[in-house]
Structure formats: C-alpha cells, structure tokens
Short mmCIF file of C-alpha atoms in Angstrom, two decimals:
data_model
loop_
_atom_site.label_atom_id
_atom_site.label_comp_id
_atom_site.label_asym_id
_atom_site.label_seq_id
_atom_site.Cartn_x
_atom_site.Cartn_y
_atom_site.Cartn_z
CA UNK A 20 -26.17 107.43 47.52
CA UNK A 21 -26.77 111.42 48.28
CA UNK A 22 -25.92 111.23 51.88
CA UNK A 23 -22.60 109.52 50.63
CA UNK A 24 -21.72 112.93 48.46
CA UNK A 25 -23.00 115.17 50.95
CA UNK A 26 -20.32 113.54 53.08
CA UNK A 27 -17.88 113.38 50.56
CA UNK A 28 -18.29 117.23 49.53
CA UNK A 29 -18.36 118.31 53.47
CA UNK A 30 -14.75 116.38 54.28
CA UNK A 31 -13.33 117.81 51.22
CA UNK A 32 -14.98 121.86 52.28
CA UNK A 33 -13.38 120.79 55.78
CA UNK A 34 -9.77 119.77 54.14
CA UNK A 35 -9.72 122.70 52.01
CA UNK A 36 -10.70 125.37 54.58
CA UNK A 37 -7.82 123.50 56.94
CA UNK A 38 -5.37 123.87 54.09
CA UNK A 39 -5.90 127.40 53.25
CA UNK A 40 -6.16 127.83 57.20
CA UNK A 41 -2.65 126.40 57.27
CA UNK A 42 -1.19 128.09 54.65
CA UNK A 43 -2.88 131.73 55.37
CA UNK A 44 -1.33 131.31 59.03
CA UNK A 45 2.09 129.53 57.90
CA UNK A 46 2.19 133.46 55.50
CA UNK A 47 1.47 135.33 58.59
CA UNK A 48 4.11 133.63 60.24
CA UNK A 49 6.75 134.42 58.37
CA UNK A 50 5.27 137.70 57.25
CA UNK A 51 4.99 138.90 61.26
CA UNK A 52 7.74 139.50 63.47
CA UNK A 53 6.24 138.90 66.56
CA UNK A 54 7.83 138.14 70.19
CA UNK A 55 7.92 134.40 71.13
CA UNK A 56 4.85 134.54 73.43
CA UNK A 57 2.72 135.07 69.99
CA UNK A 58 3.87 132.61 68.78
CA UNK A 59 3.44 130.24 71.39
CA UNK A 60 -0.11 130.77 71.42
CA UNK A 61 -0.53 130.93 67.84
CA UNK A 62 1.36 127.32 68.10
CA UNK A 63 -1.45 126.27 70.59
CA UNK A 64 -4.24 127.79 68.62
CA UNK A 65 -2.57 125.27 65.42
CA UNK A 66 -2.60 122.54 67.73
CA UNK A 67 -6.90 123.27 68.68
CA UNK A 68 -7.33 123.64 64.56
CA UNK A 69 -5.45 120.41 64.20
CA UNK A 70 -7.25 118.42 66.73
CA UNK A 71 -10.59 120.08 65.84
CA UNK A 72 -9.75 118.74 62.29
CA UNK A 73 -8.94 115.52 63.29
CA UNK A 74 -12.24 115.03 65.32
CA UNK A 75 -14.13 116.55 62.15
CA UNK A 76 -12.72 113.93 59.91
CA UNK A 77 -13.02 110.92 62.93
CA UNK A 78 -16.46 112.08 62.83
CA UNK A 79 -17.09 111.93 58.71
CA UNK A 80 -15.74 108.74 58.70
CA UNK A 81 -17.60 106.90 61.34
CA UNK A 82 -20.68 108.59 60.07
CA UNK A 83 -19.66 106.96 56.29
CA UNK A 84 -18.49 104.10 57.93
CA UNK A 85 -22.32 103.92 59.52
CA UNK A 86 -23.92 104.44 55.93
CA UNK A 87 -22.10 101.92 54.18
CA UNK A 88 -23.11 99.04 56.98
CA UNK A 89 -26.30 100.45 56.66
CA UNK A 90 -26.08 100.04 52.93
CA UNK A 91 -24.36 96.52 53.13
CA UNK A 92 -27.21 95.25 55.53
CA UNK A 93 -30.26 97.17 52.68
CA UNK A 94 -28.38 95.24 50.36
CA UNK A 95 -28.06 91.69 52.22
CA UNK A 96 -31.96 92.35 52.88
CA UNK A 97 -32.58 92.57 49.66
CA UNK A 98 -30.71 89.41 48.19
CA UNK A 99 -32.64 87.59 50.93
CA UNK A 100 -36.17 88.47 49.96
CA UNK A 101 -35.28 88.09 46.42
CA UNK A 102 -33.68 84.43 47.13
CA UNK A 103 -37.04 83.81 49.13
CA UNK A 104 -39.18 85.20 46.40
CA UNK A 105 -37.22 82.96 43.87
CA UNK A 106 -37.92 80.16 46.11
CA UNK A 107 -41.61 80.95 45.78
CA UNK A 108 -41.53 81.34 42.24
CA UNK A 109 -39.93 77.79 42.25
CA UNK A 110 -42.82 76.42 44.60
CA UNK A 111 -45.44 77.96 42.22
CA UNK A 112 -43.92 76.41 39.22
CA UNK A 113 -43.89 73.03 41.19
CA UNK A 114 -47.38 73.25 42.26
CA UNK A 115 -48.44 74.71 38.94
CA UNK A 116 -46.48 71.11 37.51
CA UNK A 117 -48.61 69.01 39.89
CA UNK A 118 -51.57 71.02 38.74
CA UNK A 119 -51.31 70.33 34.97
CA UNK A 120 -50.06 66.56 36.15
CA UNK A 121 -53.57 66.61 37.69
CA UNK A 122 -55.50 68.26 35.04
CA UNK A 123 -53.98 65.30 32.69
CA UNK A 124 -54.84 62.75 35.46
CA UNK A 125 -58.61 64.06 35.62
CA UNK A 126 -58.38 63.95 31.42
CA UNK A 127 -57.29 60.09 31.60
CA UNK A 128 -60.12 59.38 33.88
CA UNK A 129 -62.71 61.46 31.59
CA UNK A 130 -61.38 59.15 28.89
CA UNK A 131 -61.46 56.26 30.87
CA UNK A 132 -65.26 56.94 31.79
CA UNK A 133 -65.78 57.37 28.09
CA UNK A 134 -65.48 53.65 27.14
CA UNK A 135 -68.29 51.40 28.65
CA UNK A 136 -65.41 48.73 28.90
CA UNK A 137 -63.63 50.43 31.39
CA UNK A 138 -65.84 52.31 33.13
CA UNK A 139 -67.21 48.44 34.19
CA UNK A 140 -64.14 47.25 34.83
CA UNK A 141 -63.50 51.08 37.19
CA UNK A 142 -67.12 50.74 38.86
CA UNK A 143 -66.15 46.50 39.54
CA UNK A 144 -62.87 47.69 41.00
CA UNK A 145 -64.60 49.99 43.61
CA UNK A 146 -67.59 47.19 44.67
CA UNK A 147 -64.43 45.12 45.14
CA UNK A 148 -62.36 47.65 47.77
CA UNK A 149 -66.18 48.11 49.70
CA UNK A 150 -66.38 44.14 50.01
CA UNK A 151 -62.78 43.91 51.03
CA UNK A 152 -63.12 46.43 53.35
CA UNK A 153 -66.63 45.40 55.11
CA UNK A 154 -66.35 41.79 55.00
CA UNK A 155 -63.94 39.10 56.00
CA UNK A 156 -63.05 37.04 52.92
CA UNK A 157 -64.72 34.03 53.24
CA UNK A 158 -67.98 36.13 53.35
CA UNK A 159 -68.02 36.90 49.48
CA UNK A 160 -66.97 35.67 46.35
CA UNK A 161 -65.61 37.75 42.94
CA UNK A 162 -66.53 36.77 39.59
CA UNK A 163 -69.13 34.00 40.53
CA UNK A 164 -69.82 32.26 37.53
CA UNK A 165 -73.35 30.56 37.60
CA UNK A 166 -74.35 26.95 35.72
CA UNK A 167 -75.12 28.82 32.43
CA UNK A 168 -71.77 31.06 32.17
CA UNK A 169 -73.35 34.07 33.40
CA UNK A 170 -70.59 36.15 35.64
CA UNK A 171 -72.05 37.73 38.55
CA UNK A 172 -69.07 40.45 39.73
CA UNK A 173 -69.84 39.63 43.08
CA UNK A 174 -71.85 37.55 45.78
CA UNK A 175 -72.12 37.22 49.66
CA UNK A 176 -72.39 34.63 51.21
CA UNK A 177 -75.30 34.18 54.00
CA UNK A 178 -77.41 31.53 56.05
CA UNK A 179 -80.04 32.76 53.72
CA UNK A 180 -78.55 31.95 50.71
CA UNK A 181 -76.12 33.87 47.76
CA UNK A 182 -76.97 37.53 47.33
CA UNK A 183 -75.85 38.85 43.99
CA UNK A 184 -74.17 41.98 43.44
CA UNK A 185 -73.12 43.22 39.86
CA UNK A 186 -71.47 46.85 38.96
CA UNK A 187 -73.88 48.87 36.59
CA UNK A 188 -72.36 52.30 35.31
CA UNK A 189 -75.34 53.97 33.35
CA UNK A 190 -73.04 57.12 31.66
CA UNK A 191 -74.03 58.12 28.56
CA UNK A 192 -77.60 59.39 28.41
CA UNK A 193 -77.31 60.83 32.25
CA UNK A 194 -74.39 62.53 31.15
CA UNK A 195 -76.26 64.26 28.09
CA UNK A 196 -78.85 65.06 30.36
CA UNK A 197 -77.06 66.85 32.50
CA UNK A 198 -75.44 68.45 28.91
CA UNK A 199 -78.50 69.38 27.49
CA UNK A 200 -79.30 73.28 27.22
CA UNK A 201 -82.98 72.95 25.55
CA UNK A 202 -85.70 71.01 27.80
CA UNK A 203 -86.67 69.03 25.28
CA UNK A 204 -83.39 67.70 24.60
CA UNK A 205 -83.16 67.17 27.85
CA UNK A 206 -86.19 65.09 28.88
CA UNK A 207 -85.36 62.86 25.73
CA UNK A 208 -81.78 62.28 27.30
CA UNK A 209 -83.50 61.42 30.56
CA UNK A 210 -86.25 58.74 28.89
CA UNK A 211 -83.10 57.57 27.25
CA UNK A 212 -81.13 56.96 30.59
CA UNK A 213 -84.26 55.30 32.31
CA UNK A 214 -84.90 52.94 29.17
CA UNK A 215 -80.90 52.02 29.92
CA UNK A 216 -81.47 51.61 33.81
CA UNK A 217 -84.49 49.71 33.57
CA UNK A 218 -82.21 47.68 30.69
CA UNK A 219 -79.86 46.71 33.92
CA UNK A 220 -81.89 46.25 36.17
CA UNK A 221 -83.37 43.38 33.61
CA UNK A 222 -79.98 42.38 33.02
CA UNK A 223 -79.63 41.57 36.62
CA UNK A 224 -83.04 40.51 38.02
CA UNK A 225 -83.33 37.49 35.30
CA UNK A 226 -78.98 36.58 35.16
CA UNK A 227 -78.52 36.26 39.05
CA UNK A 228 -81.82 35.89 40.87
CA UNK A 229 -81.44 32.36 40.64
CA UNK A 230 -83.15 30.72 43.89
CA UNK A 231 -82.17 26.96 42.06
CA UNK A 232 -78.28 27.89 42.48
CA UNK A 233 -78.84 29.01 45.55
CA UNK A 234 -79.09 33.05 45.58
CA UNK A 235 -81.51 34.71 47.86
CA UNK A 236 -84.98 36.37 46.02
CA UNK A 237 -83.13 39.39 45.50
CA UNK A 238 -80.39 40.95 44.29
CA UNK A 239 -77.99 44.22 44.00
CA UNK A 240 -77.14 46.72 41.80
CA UNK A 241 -74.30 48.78 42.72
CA UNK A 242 -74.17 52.06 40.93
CA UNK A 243 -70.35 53.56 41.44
CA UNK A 244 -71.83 57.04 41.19
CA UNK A 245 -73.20 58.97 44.23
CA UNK A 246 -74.77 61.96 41.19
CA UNK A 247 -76.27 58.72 39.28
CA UNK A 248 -77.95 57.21 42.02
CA UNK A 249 -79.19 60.19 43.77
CA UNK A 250 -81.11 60.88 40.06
CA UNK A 251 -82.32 57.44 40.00
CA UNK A 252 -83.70 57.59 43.88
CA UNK A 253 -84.81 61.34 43.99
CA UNK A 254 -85.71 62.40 41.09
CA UNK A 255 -87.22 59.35 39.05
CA UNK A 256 -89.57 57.47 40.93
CA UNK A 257 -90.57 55.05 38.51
CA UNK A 258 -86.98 53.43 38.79
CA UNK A 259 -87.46 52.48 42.31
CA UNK A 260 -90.80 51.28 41.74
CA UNK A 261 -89.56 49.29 38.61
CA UNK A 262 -86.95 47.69 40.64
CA UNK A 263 -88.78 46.53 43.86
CA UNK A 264 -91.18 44.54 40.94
CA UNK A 265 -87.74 42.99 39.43
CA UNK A 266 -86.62 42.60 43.14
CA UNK A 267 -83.49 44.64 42.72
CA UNK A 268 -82.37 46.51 45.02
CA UNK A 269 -80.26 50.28 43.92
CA UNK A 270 -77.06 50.83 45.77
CA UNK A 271 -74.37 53.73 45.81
CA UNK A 272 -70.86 53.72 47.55
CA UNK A 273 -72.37 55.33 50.75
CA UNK A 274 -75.51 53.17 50.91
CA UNK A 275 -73.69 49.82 50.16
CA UNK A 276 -71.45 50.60 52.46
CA UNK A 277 -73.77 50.84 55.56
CA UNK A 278 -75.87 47.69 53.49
CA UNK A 279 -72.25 45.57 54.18
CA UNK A 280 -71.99 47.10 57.79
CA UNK A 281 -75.64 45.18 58.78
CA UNK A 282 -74.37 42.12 56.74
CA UNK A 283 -71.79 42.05 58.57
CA UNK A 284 -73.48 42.61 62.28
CA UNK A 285 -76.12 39.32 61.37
CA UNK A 286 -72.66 37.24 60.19
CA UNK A 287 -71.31 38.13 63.99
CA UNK A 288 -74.85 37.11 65.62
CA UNK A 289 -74.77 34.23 63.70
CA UNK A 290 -71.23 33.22 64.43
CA UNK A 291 -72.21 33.68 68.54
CA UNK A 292 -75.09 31.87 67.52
CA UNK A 293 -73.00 28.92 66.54
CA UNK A 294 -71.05 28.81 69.73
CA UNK A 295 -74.43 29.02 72.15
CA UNK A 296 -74.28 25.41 72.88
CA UNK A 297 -71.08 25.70 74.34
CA UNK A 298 -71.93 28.73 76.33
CA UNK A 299 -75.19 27.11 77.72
CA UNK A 300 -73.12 24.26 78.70
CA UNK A 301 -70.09 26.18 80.43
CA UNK A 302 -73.34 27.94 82.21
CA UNK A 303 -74.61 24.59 83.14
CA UNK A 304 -71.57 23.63 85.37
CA UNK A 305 -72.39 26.98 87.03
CA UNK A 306 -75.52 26.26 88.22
CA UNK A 307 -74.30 23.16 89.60
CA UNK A 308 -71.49 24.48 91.28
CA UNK A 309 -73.87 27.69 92.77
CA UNK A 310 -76.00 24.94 93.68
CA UNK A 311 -73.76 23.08 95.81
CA UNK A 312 -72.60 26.18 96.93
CA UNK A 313 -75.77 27.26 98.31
CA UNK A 314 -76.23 24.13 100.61
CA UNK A 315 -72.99 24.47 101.96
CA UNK A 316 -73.96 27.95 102.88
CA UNK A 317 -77.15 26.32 104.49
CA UNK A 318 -75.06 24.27 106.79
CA UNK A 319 -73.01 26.85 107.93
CA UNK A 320 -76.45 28.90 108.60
CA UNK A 321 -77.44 26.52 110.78
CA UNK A 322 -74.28 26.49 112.65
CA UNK A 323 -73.52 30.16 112.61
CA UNK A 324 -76.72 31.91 114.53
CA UNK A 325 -75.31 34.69 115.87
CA UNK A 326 -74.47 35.72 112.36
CA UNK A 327 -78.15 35.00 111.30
CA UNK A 328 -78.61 38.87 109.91
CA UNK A 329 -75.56 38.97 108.30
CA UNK A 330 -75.67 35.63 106.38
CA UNK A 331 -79.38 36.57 105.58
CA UNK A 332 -78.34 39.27 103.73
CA UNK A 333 -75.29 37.03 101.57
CA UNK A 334 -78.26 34.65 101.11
CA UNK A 335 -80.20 37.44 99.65
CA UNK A 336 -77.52 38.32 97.36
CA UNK A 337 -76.79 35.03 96.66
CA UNK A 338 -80.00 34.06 95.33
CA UNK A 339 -80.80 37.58 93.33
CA UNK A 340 -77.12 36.21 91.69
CA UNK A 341 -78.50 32.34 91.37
CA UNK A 342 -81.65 33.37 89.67
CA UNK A 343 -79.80 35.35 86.78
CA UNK A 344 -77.43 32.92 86.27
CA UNK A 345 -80.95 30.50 85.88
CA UNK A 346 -82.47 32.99 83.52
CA UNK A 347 -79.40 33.00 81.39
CA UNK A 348 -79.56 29.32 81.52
CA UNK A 349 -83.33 29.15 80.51
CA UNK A 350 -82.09 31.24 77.02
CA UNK A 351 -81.27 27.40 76.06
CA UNK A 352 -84.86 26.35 76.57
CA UNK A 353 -86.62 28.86 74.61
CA UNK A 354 -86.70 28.24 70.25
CA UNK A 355 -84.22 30.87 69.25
CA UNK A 356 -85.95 33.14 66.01
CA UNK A 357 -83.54 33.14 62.79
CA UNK A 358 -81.89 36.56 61.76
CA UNK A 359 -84.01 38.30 60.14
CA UNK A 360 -83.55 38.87 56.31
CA UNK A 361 -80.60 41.21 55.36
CA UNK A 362 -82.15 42.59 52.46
CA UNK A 363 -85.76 43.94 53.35
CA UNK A 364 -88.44 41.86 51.66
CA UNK A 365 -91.24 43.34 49.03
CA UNK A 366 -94.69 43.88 50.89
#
C-alpha cells in the first residue's frame, strides 16, 4: 500500500506544478508584449512541458499499473496456499477420523479379547486361515467331533494317522503378569498362567490323543499369540518339558506355519509316491526300446567300419545313457522307507 501513495502524492505534485506552470506562463503571456518570435518559442517550450508531462504521467501509470499486477498476483498467491492449507486441514481431520475409527477398532478387539468366548472363537478363526492357506482341503478337517462328543477345532489328515490341533488362548493371568508393578504380584500372576497352560495342555493331551480313533501319539496346541508363546518357550521351561511328557506339542502363527509347510512337502512325496508304479513301468518300456536300440546300432557297427571311431564314441554315450536309465529302473527293486514322522517323536 505505501508505494501506491507515494505514487499517488508524486502524480498529483507533478499535476499541480504543471498547472501553476500553465497558469504562471498563460499570466506572462498576456502580461508581456513580446514580438512573435518569443512567442513562438515560448509556444515550443509549452509543447516540451506538455510532452514532458505526458511521459511523467505514462510513466506513473505503468509503474501503478505494475504494482497493482504485482498486488493481484501476492493476492492470487495467497488464496492458493490458503486453499491448499485448507485442503490439508481437511486431510488431517480425515486422517485424524480414521485414527479415532481405529482407536475404537483396537477398543472392540481389547473387548473382544476380554471374553474367553470370543477370544476362542478369534484364536479358532486364525488356525483356520493357516490350514486354508497351507493345505489343500481334503488334507484337514474343522470341528472333528470324536466318538465321545469331544470337538477337536481341527485335524490333518496323514498316512500316519489324525493329528489333532485345538486353539488355546491363555489371557488372563499372562496379561496380569505383564500388569503387575510389584514382583511378587508378579510371579503369583505367572504361577497362575502356568497352572492355566499346563490346564490346556491336559485338556488336549487326554480329549484328542486318541490312537483308537485313529489320531497319531501326539497332538497340537496352537497358541494365536506370538508374546504368549515366546513366554511359554523362552522364558518357562517347565512348560515345554511338561508338554513333551503329555506329548503336546506348542505352536504359534509363525511356527505352525512352517509345521504345515513340512506337512505339506511329505503329502507331495507321498502323492509321487503313489504314482511310482506307473513311472517304473513307463521306464520299463524304455529299457526295452534302448535295448533294441542298441542291437540295431550293433549291426550297423559291423557294417559301418570305416566309421568304427566315431560310432565307438555314440556307443560310449549310449551306454553311460543306458546305465542311468537302468539305475532309475532298479529304484523299483529296492524296499522304499516310509516318510518319516511329521511331528518329531519323544526320545
């Protein structure tokens, strides 16, 4: 805004001093008798004023025509950045939404985990998307209800028999451990969560480890929580011990996960397995063939001696290519060992 007035004041100083130019030379005019050549040149020296003027006031206006594009582009600059910044301020809010839409997500779920109920029916749902995801379908059953009415949440299916797995989600007293400010609080939480562990692991080894209906000697307990397991495996060794008596074997997402992967390697071997018969047979009419092969390349040995070298060496070949195809063969012959057991057996 100042250079604006400074402007303002200089055109008006500029028109005033022209005026009273003007008029003080307009009174001399008439005032002076003077011969016509004065006046000519006074007339000229009117005409410099006049055009000096006129450039003086071209000049003040492109110079406020200048400021006020200036001043239109500050101001278009400025309702940009504040349209951008309310655009920001509308993102924030958005993500600050999602945030508390989160936060009352995360509260749900606490509540959820609350209720032994549903954290079951939570820690089932997870051993079910591991399964599905591992294993084709006709590998493992949900809900597998044994002769007695006992419901097993989940067993695979192997040459070696049914191995049980059921969801345990041990909360509570792990949770109040964790809670606990004074250590003696605290190691009574933690006899409290291995009393409920051991509990499970009871639950499970005399429910589903039934070799009569088929199951393997051992079983699974899947523990949903990577924080509950690692406890149970790292820092409380009488829990592992405890289980390798009942035969149960501990499991988290990660290590179930790589326990389906070598389930699923032995059901492949024993699905190629199934087919050797047929390969050993296909391999069969090989042999024959190479062999007939090989006395037709005989006769044309015989007949061919000036080639001698040359067919020496295919003959060479040849046989180094007969005698693996008889090795493969020879796999048929020899008493192929069962897989070995997926779940490692107690020494």
């Amino acid at each position: 805004m100042a250079p604006n007035v400074t402007l303002l004041i200089l055109i008006v100083f500029i028109i005033s001093t022209a005026i009273g130019i003007v008029y003080f030379v307009s009174v001399q005019i008439k005032s002076l008798k003077k011969d016509s050549e004065e006046d000519k040149v006074l007339t000229e020296w009117l005409k410099e004023m006049k055009t000096s003027v006129d450039k003086s006031s071209e000049t003040v206006e492109r110079q406020l025509k200048d400021q006020r594009d200036s001043m239109d582009k500050q101001t278009k600059m400025i309702w940009e950045r504040l349209d951008s910044a309310a655009k920001v301020i509308s993102g924030v809010q958005s993500q600050l939404s999602s945030v508390q839409e989160f936060g009352k997500d995360m509260k749900d779920l606490s509540n959820i985990l609350k209720s032994p109920k549903l954290r079951g029916g939570l820690g089932e749902q997870f051993l079910y998307e591991i399964l599905e995801n591992f294993l084709p379908k006709d590998m493992f059953k949900t809900q597998y209800k044994f002769r007695d009415g006992s419901v097993c949440d989940a067993v695979i299916l192997t040459d070696k028999g049914l191995i049980p797995i059921d969801s345990k989600f041990p909360m509570e007293n792990f949770k109040l451990m964790l809670d606990s400010e004074l250590p003696a609080d605290r190691d009574k939480a933690k006899k409290d969560f291995v009393k409920d562990v051991k509990k499970r692991i009871d639950e499970i080894s005399g429910k589903y480890i039934l070799p009569d209906e088929g199951t393997t000697d051992q079983a699974v307990m899947y523990i949903p929580s990577e924080n509950v397991y690692y406890e149970l495996i790292v820092n409380t060794f009488e829990i592992e011990e405890y289980s390798k008596r009942k035969n149960v074997v501990l499991a988290s997402p990660n290590t179930l996960s790589y326990f389906m992967k070598v389930i699923l390697v032995a059901y492949q071997k024993g699905e190629l397995q199934k087919h050797t018969g047929e390969i050993l047979k296909a391999l069969s009419g090989i042999k024959v063939e190479a062999e007939k092969f090989n006395e037709d390349l005989e006769v044309l040995d015989g007949h061919i001696s000036r080639t001698s070298k040359s067919m020496d060496t295919v003959k060479t070949r040849y046989q180094k290519l007969f005698g693996k195809i008889d090795g493969i063969h020879a796999i048929g012959r020899e008493d192929n060992t069962l897989l070995p057991p997926v779940l490692p057996e107690e020494s």
